[in-house]
Amino acid sequence: MFDRRTMIKGGAATIGAMAFTAKSYAQIKGANDRIRVGIVGVNGRGQAHMSAFSKQPNVQVTHFADVDSTVLAKRAAEFAERSGTKVKTVGDYRRLLDRKTVDVVTVATPDHWHAKVAIDGMDAGRNVYIEKPVGIAPAEGEALIATQQRTGRVLQVGNQQRSSIETRQLLDLIRAGELGDVYEAQTWYANNRKSIGKGEEIAPPPNLDWNMWQGPRPRGPYRSNLVHYNWHWFWKYGTGEICNNALHELDIARWLMGVTYPKTVSARGDRRFFRGDDWEMYDTLALTLGYDDGRVIRWDGESCNGMLRYGRGRGTLLLGTKGSAVVDRNGFELYDLAGKQVREVKAAASSETTGTVGEGALDVLHAANFLAVVRGQEQALHSPIQEGHISTTLCHLGNMAYRTGGAITVDPATGRPNEAAAQKLWSVDYEPGWEVRA
């Protein structure tokens, strides 16, 4: 593990270079070799993976894996119609890893599967592109770091805004002192999600391999309102809106501010809407991360109230001693201390902001960076696992604070909470034989 001072001193480029080790160089495919991609999980974000990787030069998407046979067949047919290319399909991702014809694995499964598939992929000799969050608990992020270092494989985390040309331009401006001392970041997410209702424990549909869907988590009955999206709001399988969406903005805020782990975490929220349905978590949350130098990062999550801020459903406001900036996936604006806009930079191509697939130009740019590192054309990943783990852990710490009374303190060097109740949430239980280990 890297401590906080090492992370800040080295910067993102150094961390990216660390993630691409000498062992990786010995395993690079040549720049002219076709890279063959297998996608695990094709119902939601997997659709963005299909689009992003199929648009890369000298790359072929060859395999889909999913535990729902209906979804699997539908996506394969759609892809064949759109691209003119047929893919092979498997219900068990391990059969995909058996195929020597797959060079790269991308992971777009539910959260509780991310670390397991990525670790198995690296152990099978594959380079991996993994969606955020990197795990359902911080211990899984630690296992991913250890596995990446042991295997030397390339592991890119799907914090796609780190590949934004405009956000990287803003980073350069901030480092050059354009905003002065950036002392606070305010981030937000707004949506108008509806009730998930009251589900029933029934037999799973015949097209769904329920045992495989549960994967690493302890076995339990199927519920009618759980699959394919509402698992986000159940503690057994999901990580809440904070890992589902806040993670993107918290990652950008701390990257632009040059910080890692906070000293204090406060998370106050509740289920304000549709009380009485099966949604187990908050739908409204106010998160505050306090750093030992006095800087602050905030996130306001409104899952069921779509009120925009600065005309955006999500974004990051940076407050500095010389000015401010508002940034999102599609560009940024600079303001002086009087609140007057002095510059606006828009992305040439847009990315979706609040949809469940989230497809857009950033996916293409992020996949391109990953593949360039795989080929040895670039050394630094834009979002290596060390960085992805820190940003994911910020969100887990928010959930820990919410679940244990509202506030916790943290060791800024390691990210670990000091309170015993929060420490118990650092890892999770697994179904025997499905443990997530480095």
Short mmCIF file of C-alpha atoms in Angstrom, two decimals:
data_model
loop_
_atom_site.label_atom_id
_atom_site.label_comp_id
_atom_site.label_asym_id
_atom_site.label_seq_id
_atom_site.Cartn_x
_atom_site.Cartn_y
_atom_site.Cartn_z
CA MET A 1 0.00 0.00 0.00
CA PHE A 2 1.08 3.59 -0.60
CA ASP A 3 0.73 6.12 2.18
CA ARG A 4 -0.78 9.56 1.72
CA ARG A 5 2.53 11.43 1.45
CA THR A 6 3.84 9.08 -1.22
CA MET A 7 0.64 9.53 -3.23
CA ILE A 8 0.77 13.33 -3.11
CA LYS A 9 4.52 13.56 -3.74
CA GLY A 10 4.46 11.22 -6.70
CA GLY A 11 1.36 12.55 -8.40
CA ALA A 12 -1.00 10.74 -10.73
CA ALA A 13 1.57 10.18 -13.48
CA THR A 14 3.96 8.45 -11.08
CA ILE A 15 1.21 6.25 -9.71
CA GLY A 16 0.21 5.31 -13.23
CA ALA A 17 3.78 4.33 -14.03
CA MET A 18 3.93 2.20 -10.88
CA ALA A 19 0.81 0.38 -12.00
CA PHE A 20 2.60 -0.61 -15.21
CA THR A 21 5.48 -2.72 -13.92
CA ALA A 22 8.56 -4.19 -15.56
CA LYS A 23 6.87 -7.59 -15.63
CA SER A 24 4.14 -6.07 -17.80
CA TYR A 25 6.64 -5.09 -20.46
CA ALA A 26 7.52 -8.72 -21.00
CA GLN A 27 3.87 -9.50 -21.69
CA ILE A 28 2.96 -6.65 -24.06
CA LYS A 29 1.24 -7.38 -27.33
CA GLY A 30 2.93 -5.64 -30.22
CA ALA A 31 1.58 -2.32 -31.40
CA ASN A 32 0.39 -3.98 -34.62
CA ASP A 33 -1.23 -7.01 -32.97
CA ARG A 34 -5.01 -7.14 -32.75
CA ILE A 35 -6.27 -7.01 -29.16
CA ARG A 36 -9.27 -9.23 -28.47
CA VAL A 37 -11.69 -8.13 -25.76
CA GLY A 38 -14.14 -10.07 -23.61
CA ILE A 39 -16.83 -8.13 -21.72
CA VAL A 40 -18.23 -9.50 -18.45
CA GLY A 41 -21.65 -8.08 -17.60
CA VAL A 42 -23.55 -6.69 -20.60
CA ASN A 43 -26.84 -5.36 -19.26
CA GLY A 44 -25.90 -1.82 -18.12
CA ARG A 45 -22.45 -0.27 -18.27
CA GLY A 46 -21.34 -3.21 -20.39
CA GLN A 47 -23.11 -1.54 -23.31
CA ALA A 48 -20.76 1.43 -22.98
CA HIS A 49 -17.83 -1.01 -22.98
CA MET A 50 -19.07 -2.57 -26.21
CA SER A 51 -19.21 0.81 -27.89
CA ALA A 52 -15.94 2.20 -26.51
CA PHE A 53 -13.75 -0.82 -27.25
CA SER A 54 -15.24 -1.56 -30.66
CA LYS A 55 -14.29 1.98 -31.72
CA GLN A 56 -10.59 1.42 -30.96
CA PRO A 57 -8.17 0.72 -33.85
CA ASN A 58 -7.00 -2.87 -34.26
CA VAL A 59 -9.28 -4.11 -31.47
CA GLN A 60 -11.98 -6.76 -31.73
CA VAL A 61 -14.69 -7.42 -29.17
CA THR A 62 -14.98 -11.22 -29.32
CA HIS A 63 -16.81 -12.48 -26.20
CA PHE A 64 -19.69 -11.53 -23.92
CA ALA A 65 -20.34 -13.12 -20.52
CA ASP A 66 -23.52 -12.67 -18.49
CA VAL A 67 -25.58 -14.73 -16.05
CA ASP A 68 -28.86 -13.76 -17.76
CA SER A 69 -29.26 -15.77 -20.97
CA THR A 70 -31.96 -13.44 -22.32
CA VAL A 71 -29.81 -10.33 -21.84
CA LEU A 72 -26.81 -12.17 -23.27
CA ALA A 73 -28.62 -13.15 -26.46
CA LYS A 74 -30.14 -9.69 -26.87
CA ARG A 75 -26.83 -7.85 -26.53
CA ALA A 76 -25.07 -10.26 -28.88
CA ALA A 77 -27.76 -9.73 -31.52
CA GLU A 78 -27.64 -5.94 -31.09
CA PHE A 79 -23.86 -5.91 -31.36
CA ALA A 80 -23.88 -8.07 -34.49
CA GLU A 81 -26.43 -5.79 -36.15
CA ARG A 82 -24.57 -2.63 -35.20
CA SER A 83 -21.01 -3.76 -35.88
CA GLY A 84 -21.42 -6.61 -38.34
CA THR A 85 -19.40 -8.79 -35.96
CA LYS A 86 -20.61 -11.87 -34.14
CA VAL A 87 -19.42 -12.49 -30.61
CA LYS A 88 -19.21 -15.71 -28.65
CA THR A 89 -21.32 -15.84 -25.49
CA VAL A 90 -20.83 -17.63 -22.18
CA GLY A 91 -22.90 -17.67 -19.00
CA ASP A 92 -19.91 -18.23 -16.70
CA TYR A 93 -17.09 -15.68 -16.98
CA ARG A 94 -14.58 -18.36 -16.03
CA ARG A 95 -15.21 -20.02 -19.41
CA LEU A 96 -14.21 -16.71 -21.00
CA LEU A 97 -10.93 -16.80 -19.06
CA ASP A 98 -10.32 -20.32 -20.39
CA ARG A 99 -10.20 -18.96 -23.95
CA LYS A 100 -6.69 -18.13 -25.14
CA THR A 101 -8.29 -15.93 -27.79
CA VAL A 102 -9.17 -13.25 -25.18
CA ASP A 103 -6.43 -10.73 -24.35
CA VAL A 104 -8.34 -8.15 -22.33
CA VAL A 105 -11.26 -8.52 -19.92
CA THR A 106 -13.59 -5.66 -19.02
CA VAL A 107 -15.78 -5.84 -15.91
CA ALA A 108 -19.25 -4.22 -15.88
CA THR A 109 -21.03 -6.51 -13.42
CA PRO A 110 -22.88 -5.54 -10.22
CA ASP A 111 -20.55 -4.14 -7.53
CA HIS A 112 -20.20 -7.35 -5.52
CA TRP A 113 -18.56 -9.05 -8.51
CA HIS A 114 -16.01 -6.39 -9.54
CA ALA A 115 -13.01 -7.46 -7.50
CA LYS A 116 -13.53 -11.20 -7.94
CA VAL A 117 -13.71 -11.06 -11.75
CA ALA A 118 -10.77 -8.65 -11.99
CA ILE A 119 -8.55 -10.74 -9.72
CA ASP A 120 -9.43 -13.94 -11.56
CA GLY A 121 -8.73 -12.15 -14.85
CA MET A 122 -5.29 -10.96 -13.79
CA ASP A 123 -4.46 -14.39 -12.38
CA ALA A 124 -5.42 -15.84 -15.76
CA GLY A 125 -2.90 -13.53 -17.44
CA ARG A 126 -5.35 -10.93 -18.73
CA ASN A 127 -5.13 -7.17 -18.61
CA VAL A 128 -8.30 -5.80 -17.03
CA TYR A 129 -10.52 -2.72 -17.29
CA ILE A 130 -12.75 -2.61 -14.20
CA GLU A 131 -15.74 -0.39 -13.52
CA LYS A 132 -15.98 1.56 -10.28
CA PRO A 133 -16.38 0.96 -7.42
CA VAL A 134 -13.35 -1.32 -7.32
CA GLY A 135 -15.01 -3.43 -4.64
CA ILE A 136 -17.94 -3.77 -2.29
CA ALA A 137 -15.63 -3.04 0.69
CA PRO A 138 -12.14 -1.47 1.06
CA ALA A 139 -10.47 -4.84 1.68
CA GLU A 140 -11.31 -5.78 -1.92
CA GLY A 141 -9.44 -2.73 -3.21
CA GLU A 142 -6.42 -3.81 -1.18
CA ALA A 143 -6.67 -7.29 -2.71
CA LEU A 144 -6.77 -5.77 -6.21
CA ILE A 145 -3.64 -3.71 -5.55
CA ALA A 146 -1.80 -6.77 -4.24
CA THR A 147 -2.88 -8.90 -7.21
CA GLN A 148 -1.88 -6.24 -9.74
CA GLN A 149 1.53 -5.90 -8.16
CA ARG A 150 2.00 -9.67 -8.00
CA THR A 151 0.91 -10.36 -11.57
CA GLY A 152 2.19 -7.21 -13.26
CA ARG A 153 -0.96 -6.94 -15.33
CA VAL A 154 -2.43 -3.63 -16.49
CA LEU A 155 -5.51 -2.68 -14.43
CA GLN A 156 -7.48 0.45 -15.35
CA VAL A 157 -10.33 1.68 -13.12
CA GLY A 158 -13.37 3.15 -14.89
CA ASN A 159 -13.19 6.67 -13.49
CA GLN A 160 -13.58 7.93 -17.04
CA GLN A 161 -13.46 11.67 -16.34
CA ARG A 162 -9.75 11.33 -15.63
CA SER A 163 -9.40 10.93 -19.40
CA SER A 164 -11.34 14.13 -20.11
CA ILE A 165 -9.20 16.51 -22.18
CA GLU A 166 -10.98 19.45 -20.57
CA THR A 167 -10.64 18.23 -16.98
CA ARG A 168 -6.95 17.57 -17.53
CA GLN A 169 -6.65 21.10 -18.93
CA LEU A 170 -8.29 22.43 -15.76
CA LEU A 171 -5.84 20.40 -13.67
CA ASP A 172 -2.94 22.14 -15.42
CA LEU A 173 -4.53 25.54 -14.77
CA ILE A 174 -5.01 24.75 -11.07
CA ARG A 175 -1.41 23.56 -10.73
CA ALA A 176 -0.30 26.78 -12.41
CA GLY A 177 -2.13 28.76 -9.68
CA GLU A 178 -5.12 29.99 -11.71
CA LEU A 179 -7.52 29.51 -8.77
CA GLY A 180 -5.00 30.19 -6.03
CA ASP A 181 -5.34 27.88 -3.02
CA VAL A 182 -8.29 25.56 -3.68
CA TYR A 183 -9.68 25.15 -0.20
CA GLU A 184 -13.06 23.49 -0.82
CA ALA A 185 -14.86 21.32 -3.35
CA GLN A 186 -18.64 21.02 -3.46
CA THR A 187 -19.95 18.09 -5.48
CA TRP A 188 -23.48 16.86 -6.14
CA TYR A 189 -25.75 14.37 -7.85
CA ALA A 190 -29.46 14.85 -8.60
CA ASN A 191 -31.93 12.34 -10.04
CA ASN A 192 -35.62 11.54 -9.73
CA ARG A 193 -35.56 7.81 -9.05
CA LYS A 194 -38.91 6.18 -8.39
CA SER A 195 -40.01 3.70 -5.73
CA ILE A 196 -38.78 0.11 -6.06
CA GLY A 197 -41.94 -1.12 -4.32
CA LYS A 198 -42.29 -4.19 -2.15
CA GLY A 199 -40.80 -7.31 -3.69
CA GLU A 200 -41.52 -10.95 -3.00
CA GLU A 201 -39.31 -13.96 -2.46
CA ILE A 202 -40.07 -16.08 -5.50
CA ALA A 203 -38.32 -18.55 -7.76
CA PRO A 204 -35.80 -16.82 -10.06
CA PRO A 205 -36.74 -16.62 -13.74
CA PRO A 206 -35.39 -19.49 -15.85
CA ASN A 207 -33.15 -17.17 -17.87
CA LEU A 208 -31.24 -16.04 -14.75
CA ASP A 209 -28.53 -18.14 -13.10
CA TRP A 210 -29.35 -16.89 -9.62
CA ASN A 211 -26.58 -18.87 -7.93
CA MET A 212 -24.01 -17.35 -10.28
CA TRP A 213 -25.51 -13.87 -9.96
CA GLN A 214 -24.90 -13.98 -6.20
CA GLY A 215 -21.30 -15.01 -6.83
CA PRO A 216 -19.06 -14.13 -3.87
CA ARG A 217 -21.91 -13.12 -1.54
CA PRO A 218 -23.56 -15.56 0.89
CA ARG A 219 -26.48 -17.36 -0.71
CA GLY A 220 -30.03 -16.18 -0.16
CA PRO A 221 -33.49 -16.22 -1.78
CA TYR A 222 -34.27 -14.42 -5.02
CA ARG A 223 -36.37 -11.27 -4.69
CA SER A 224 -38.65 -9.99 -7.42
CA ASN A 225 -37.48 -6.35 -7.29
CA LEU A 226 -33.72 -6.91 -6.99
CA VAL A 227 -32.40 -7.70 -10.48
CA HIS A 228 -31.23 -6.00 -12.71
CA TYR A 229 -30.75 -2.57 -11.15
CA ASN A 230 -32.27 -2.27 -7.68
CA TRP A 231 -29.51 -4.32 -6.05
CA HIS A 232 -27.77 -0.92 -5.73
CA TRP A 233 -30.04 -0.12 -2.76
CA PHE A 234 -29.51 -3.36 -0.76
CA TRP A 235 -26.51 -3.59 1.57
CA LYS A 236 -25.83 -7.22 0.74
CA TYR A 237 -25.05 -6.49 -2.91
CA GLY A 238 -24.84 -2.73 -3.38
CA THR A 239 -22.89 0.27 -2.16
CA GLY A 240 -25.52 3.00 -2.42
CA GLU A 241 -25.63 6.20 -4.43
CA ILE A 242 -22.33 7.26 -2.95
CA CYS A 243 -20.39 4.49 -4.75
CA ASN A 244 -22.80 4.44 -7.66
CA ASN A 245 -22.42 8.12 -8.50
CA ALA A 246 -20.62 10.28 -5.90
CA LEU A 247 -17.43 8.35 -6.58
CA HIS A 248 -17.00 10.08 -9.96
CA GLU A 249 -17.09 13.60 -8.55
CA LEU A 250 -15.18 12.77 -5.36
CA ASP A 251 -12.45 11.26 -7.50
CA ILE A 252 -12.22 14.41 -9.63
CA ALA A 253 -12.38 16.75 -6.61
CA ARG A 254 -9.55 15.09 -4.72
CA TRP A 255 -7.46 14.70 -7.91
CA LEU A 256 -7.76 18.39 -8.75
CA MET A 257 -7.08 19.36 -5.13
CA GLY A 258 -4.16 16.94 -4.75
CA VAL A 259 -5.48 15.13 -1.65
CA THR A 260 -6.03 11.52 -0.68
CA TYR A 261 -7.55 10.34 2.62
CA PRO A 262 -9.40 12.71 4.97
CA LYS A 263 -9.12 13.02 8.73
CA THR A 264 -12.85 13.20 9.46
CA VAL A 265 -15.95 11.92 7.67
CA SER A 266 -19.51 13.03 8.31
CA ALA A 267 -22.51 11.52 6.51
CA ARG A 268 -26.05 12.55 7.38
CA GLY A 269 -29.00 11.28 5.43
CA ASP A 270 -32.17 9.25 5.29
CA ARG A 271 -34.77 7.63 3.06
CA ARG A 272 -36.86 10.75 2.46
CA PHE A 273 -38.97 9.47 -0.42
CA PHE A 274 -41.26 6.45 -0.82
CA ARG A 275 -40.81 5.34 2.79
CA GLY A 276 -41.93 1.78 3.31
CA ASP A 277 -40.64 0.22 0.10
CA ASP A 278 -37.69 -2.20 0.06
CA TRP A 279 -34.97 0.41 -0.53
CA GLU A 280 -32.62 -0.18 2.44
CA MET A 281 -30.37 2.88 2.16
CA TYR A 282 -30.50 6.66 2.12
CA ASP A 283 -31.83 8.45 -0.93
CA THR A 284 -30.63 11.81 0.43
CA LEU A 285 -27.14 12.23 1.87
CA ALA A 286 -24.88 15.11 2.90
CA LEU A 287 -21.24 13.98 3.02
CA THR A 288 -18.33 16.03 4.34
CA LEU A 289 -14.68 14.96 4.12
CA GLY A 290 -12.39 17.03 6.35
CA TYR A 291 -8.65 17.06 5.67
CA ASP A 292 -5.87 17.66 8.19
CA ASP A 293 -4.82 20.87 6.39
CA GLY A 294 -8.32 22.35 6.78
CA ARG A 295 -9.53 21.68 3.24
CA VAL A 296 -12.98 20.17 2.68
CA ILE A 297 -14.75 18.09 0.06
CA ARG A 298 -18.55 17.87 0.21
CA TRP A 299 -21.09 15.78 -1.68
CA ASP A 300 -24.84 16.31 -1.71
CA GLY A 301 -26.72 13.29 -3.00
CA GLU A 302 -30.33 13.62 -4.09
CA SER A 303 -31.43 10.30 -5.60
CA CYS A 304 -35.09 11.30 -5.84
CA ASN A 305 -34.99 15.08 -6.32
CA GLY A 306 -33.70 16.13 -9.72
CA MET A 307 -33.10 19.81 -8.93
CA LEU A 308 -30.14 20.98 -11.03
CA ARG A 309 -27.19 23.02 -9.77
CA TYR A 310 -25.36 25.32 -12.17
CA GLY A 311 -27.60 23.77 -14.81
CA ARG A 312 -26.16 20.34 -14.11
CA GLY A 313 -27.44 17.13 -12.59
CA ARG A 314 -23.94 16.37 -11.37
CA GLY A 315 -20.65 18.20 -11.13
CA THR A 316 -17.88 19.73 -9.02
CA LEU A 317 -17.48 23.31 -7.79
CA LEU A 318 -13.94 24.23 -6.75
CA LEU A 319 -13.53 27.27 -4.50
CA GLY A 320 -10.13 28.97 -4.50
CA THR A 321 -8.54 32.12 -3.09
CA LYS A 322 -8.23 33.62 -6.61
CA GLY A 323 -11.35 32.24 -8.25
CA SER A 324 -13.61 29.27 -8.73
CA ALA A 325 -14.38 26.59 -11.29
CA VAL A 326 -17.34 24.38 -12.14
CA VAL A 327 -16.41 21.16 -13.94
CA ASP A 328 -18.28 18.10 -15.15
CA ARG A 329 -17.87 15.41 -17.80
CA ASN A 330 -18.55 17.85 -20.62
CA GLY A 331 -16.28 20.79 -19.81
CA PHE A 332 -15.62 23.53 -17.26
CA GLU A 333 -16.18 27.20 -16.45
CA LEU A 334 -13.90 29.60 -14.58
CA TYR A 335 -15.21 32.44 -12.38
CA ASP A 336 -13.54 35.36 -10.64
CA LEU A 337 -14.04 36.17 -6.96
CA ALA A 338 -17.09 38.29 -7.81
CA GLY A 339 -18.74 35.25 -9.38
CA LYS A 340 -18.34 36.54 -12.94
CA GLN A 341 -17.63 33.90 -15.58
CA VAL A 342 -14.26 34.56 -17.22
CA ARG A 343 -13.81 31.41 -19.32
CA GLU A 344 -15.83 28.47 -20.63
CA VAL A 345 -14.44 25.32 -22.21
CA LYS A 346 -16.80 22.74 -23.70
CA ALA A 347 -15.99 19.18 -24.69
CA ALA A 348 -15.98 18.50 -28.42
CA ALA A 349 -18.12 15.39 -27.85
CA SER A 350 -20.52 14.83 -24.97
CA SER A 351 -20.92 12.10 -22.38
CA GLU A 352 -24.11 11.03 -20.60
CA THR A 353 -24.38 12.27 -17.03
CA THR A 354 -27.28 10.72 -15.10
CA GLY A 355 -28.38 7.73 -17.20
CA THR A 356 -27.83 4.14 -16.10
CA VAL A 357 -25.51 3.31 -19.03
CA GLY A 358 -23.46 6.53 -18.92
CA GLU A 359 -22.10 6.12 -22.42
CA GLY A 360 -20.10 8.81 -24.16
CA ALA A 361 -16.85 10.21 -25.48
CA LEU A 362 -15.03 9.72 -22.17
CA ASP A 363 -15.46 5.94 -22.42
CA VAL A 364 -13.63 5.99 -25.76
CA LEU A 365 -10.80 8.16 -24.41
CA HIS A 366 -10.41 6.08 -21.25
CA ALA A 367 -10.35 2.78 -23.15
CA ALA A 368 -7.79 4.27 -25.54
CA ASN A 369 -5.46 5.16 -22.65
CA PHE A 370 -5.82 1.65 -21.21
CA LEU A 371 -5.04 -0.01 -24.54
CA ALA A 372 -2.09 2.30 -25.18
CA VAL A 373 -0.55 1.14 -21.90
CA VAL A 374 -1.28 -2.49 -22.76
CA ARG A 375 0.56 -2.00 -26.08
CA GLY A 376 3.48 -0.20 -24.43
CA GLN A 377 2.74 3.04 -26.29
CA GLU A 378 2.11 4.89 -23.01
CA GLN A 379 3.36 4.15 -19.51
CA ALA A 380 0.87 5.97 -17.28
CA LEU A 381 -2.70 4.83 -16.78
CA HIS A 382 -5.10 7.70 -16.20
CA SER A 383 -6.83 5.77 -13.40
CA PRO A 384 -4.59 3.03 -11.95
CA ILE A 385 -5.85 0.81 -9.14
CA GLN A 386 -3.94 2.72 -6.44
CA GLU A 387 -5.88 5.87 -7.32
CA GLY A 388 -9.16 4.06 -7.87
CA HIS A 389 -8.87 2.38 -4.47
CA ILE A 390 -8.45 5.70 -2.65
CA SER A 391 -11.46 7.28 -4.33
CA THR A 392 -13.59 4.18 -3.75
CA THR A 393 -12.52 4.08 -0.10
CA LEU A 394 -13.71 7.68 0.40
CA CYS A 395 -17.18 6.45 -0.56
CA HIS A 396 -16.99 3.39 1.66
CA LEU A 397 -15.97 5.66 4.54
CA GLY A 398 -19.08 7.73 3.87
CA ASN A 399 -21.22 4.60 4.08
CA MET A 400 -19.41 3.57 7.27
CA ALA A 401 -20.12 6.95 8.86
CA TYR A 402 -23.78 6.81 7.80
CA ARG A 403 -24.20 3.29 9.20
CA THR A 404 -22.43 3.91 12.52
CA GLY A 405 -23.91 7.14 13.84
CA GLY A 406 -23.04 9.79 11.28
CA ALA A 407 -19.37 10.62 11.92
CA ILE A 408 -16.02 8.82 12.07
CA THR A 409 -12.35 9.72 12.25
CA VAL A 410 -9.76 8.32 9.86
CA ASP A 411 -6.03 7.68 9.77
CA PRO A 412 -5.02 10.02 6.89
CA ALA A 413 -2.00 7.85 6.03
CA THR A 414 -3.94 4.61 5.46
CA GLY A 415 -7.61 5.58 5.08
CA ARG A 416 -8.65 3.21 7.87
CA PRO A 417 -11.34 4.33 10.33
CA ASN A 418 -10.46 4.56 14.02
CA GLU A 419 -13.86 3.47 15.38
CA ALA A 420 -14.42 -0.25 16.02
CA ALA A 421 -17.92 -0.25 14.52
CA ALA A 422 -16.62 1.23 11.25
CA GLN A 423 -13.62 -1.13 11.20
CA LYS A 424 -16.02 -4.07 11.06
CA LEU A 425 -17.26 -2.77 7.68
CA TRP A 426 -13.77 -2.77 6.12
CA SER A 427 -14.44 -6.26 4.73
CA VAL A 428 -17.44 -8.50 4.05
CA ASP A 429 -18.35 -12.16 4.38
CA TYR A 430 -18.27 -14.48 1.37
CA GLU A 431 -19.93 -17.64 0.20
CA PRO A 432 -17.48 -20.48 1.01
CA GLY A 433 -15.33 -21.17 -2.02
CA TRP A 434 -15.98 -17.71 -3.51
CA GLU A 435 -13.69 -15.62 -1.33
CA VAL A 436 -11.98 -12.53 -2.76
CA ARG A 437 -8.28 -12.94 -2.06
CA ALA A 438 -5.10 -11.46 -3.51
#
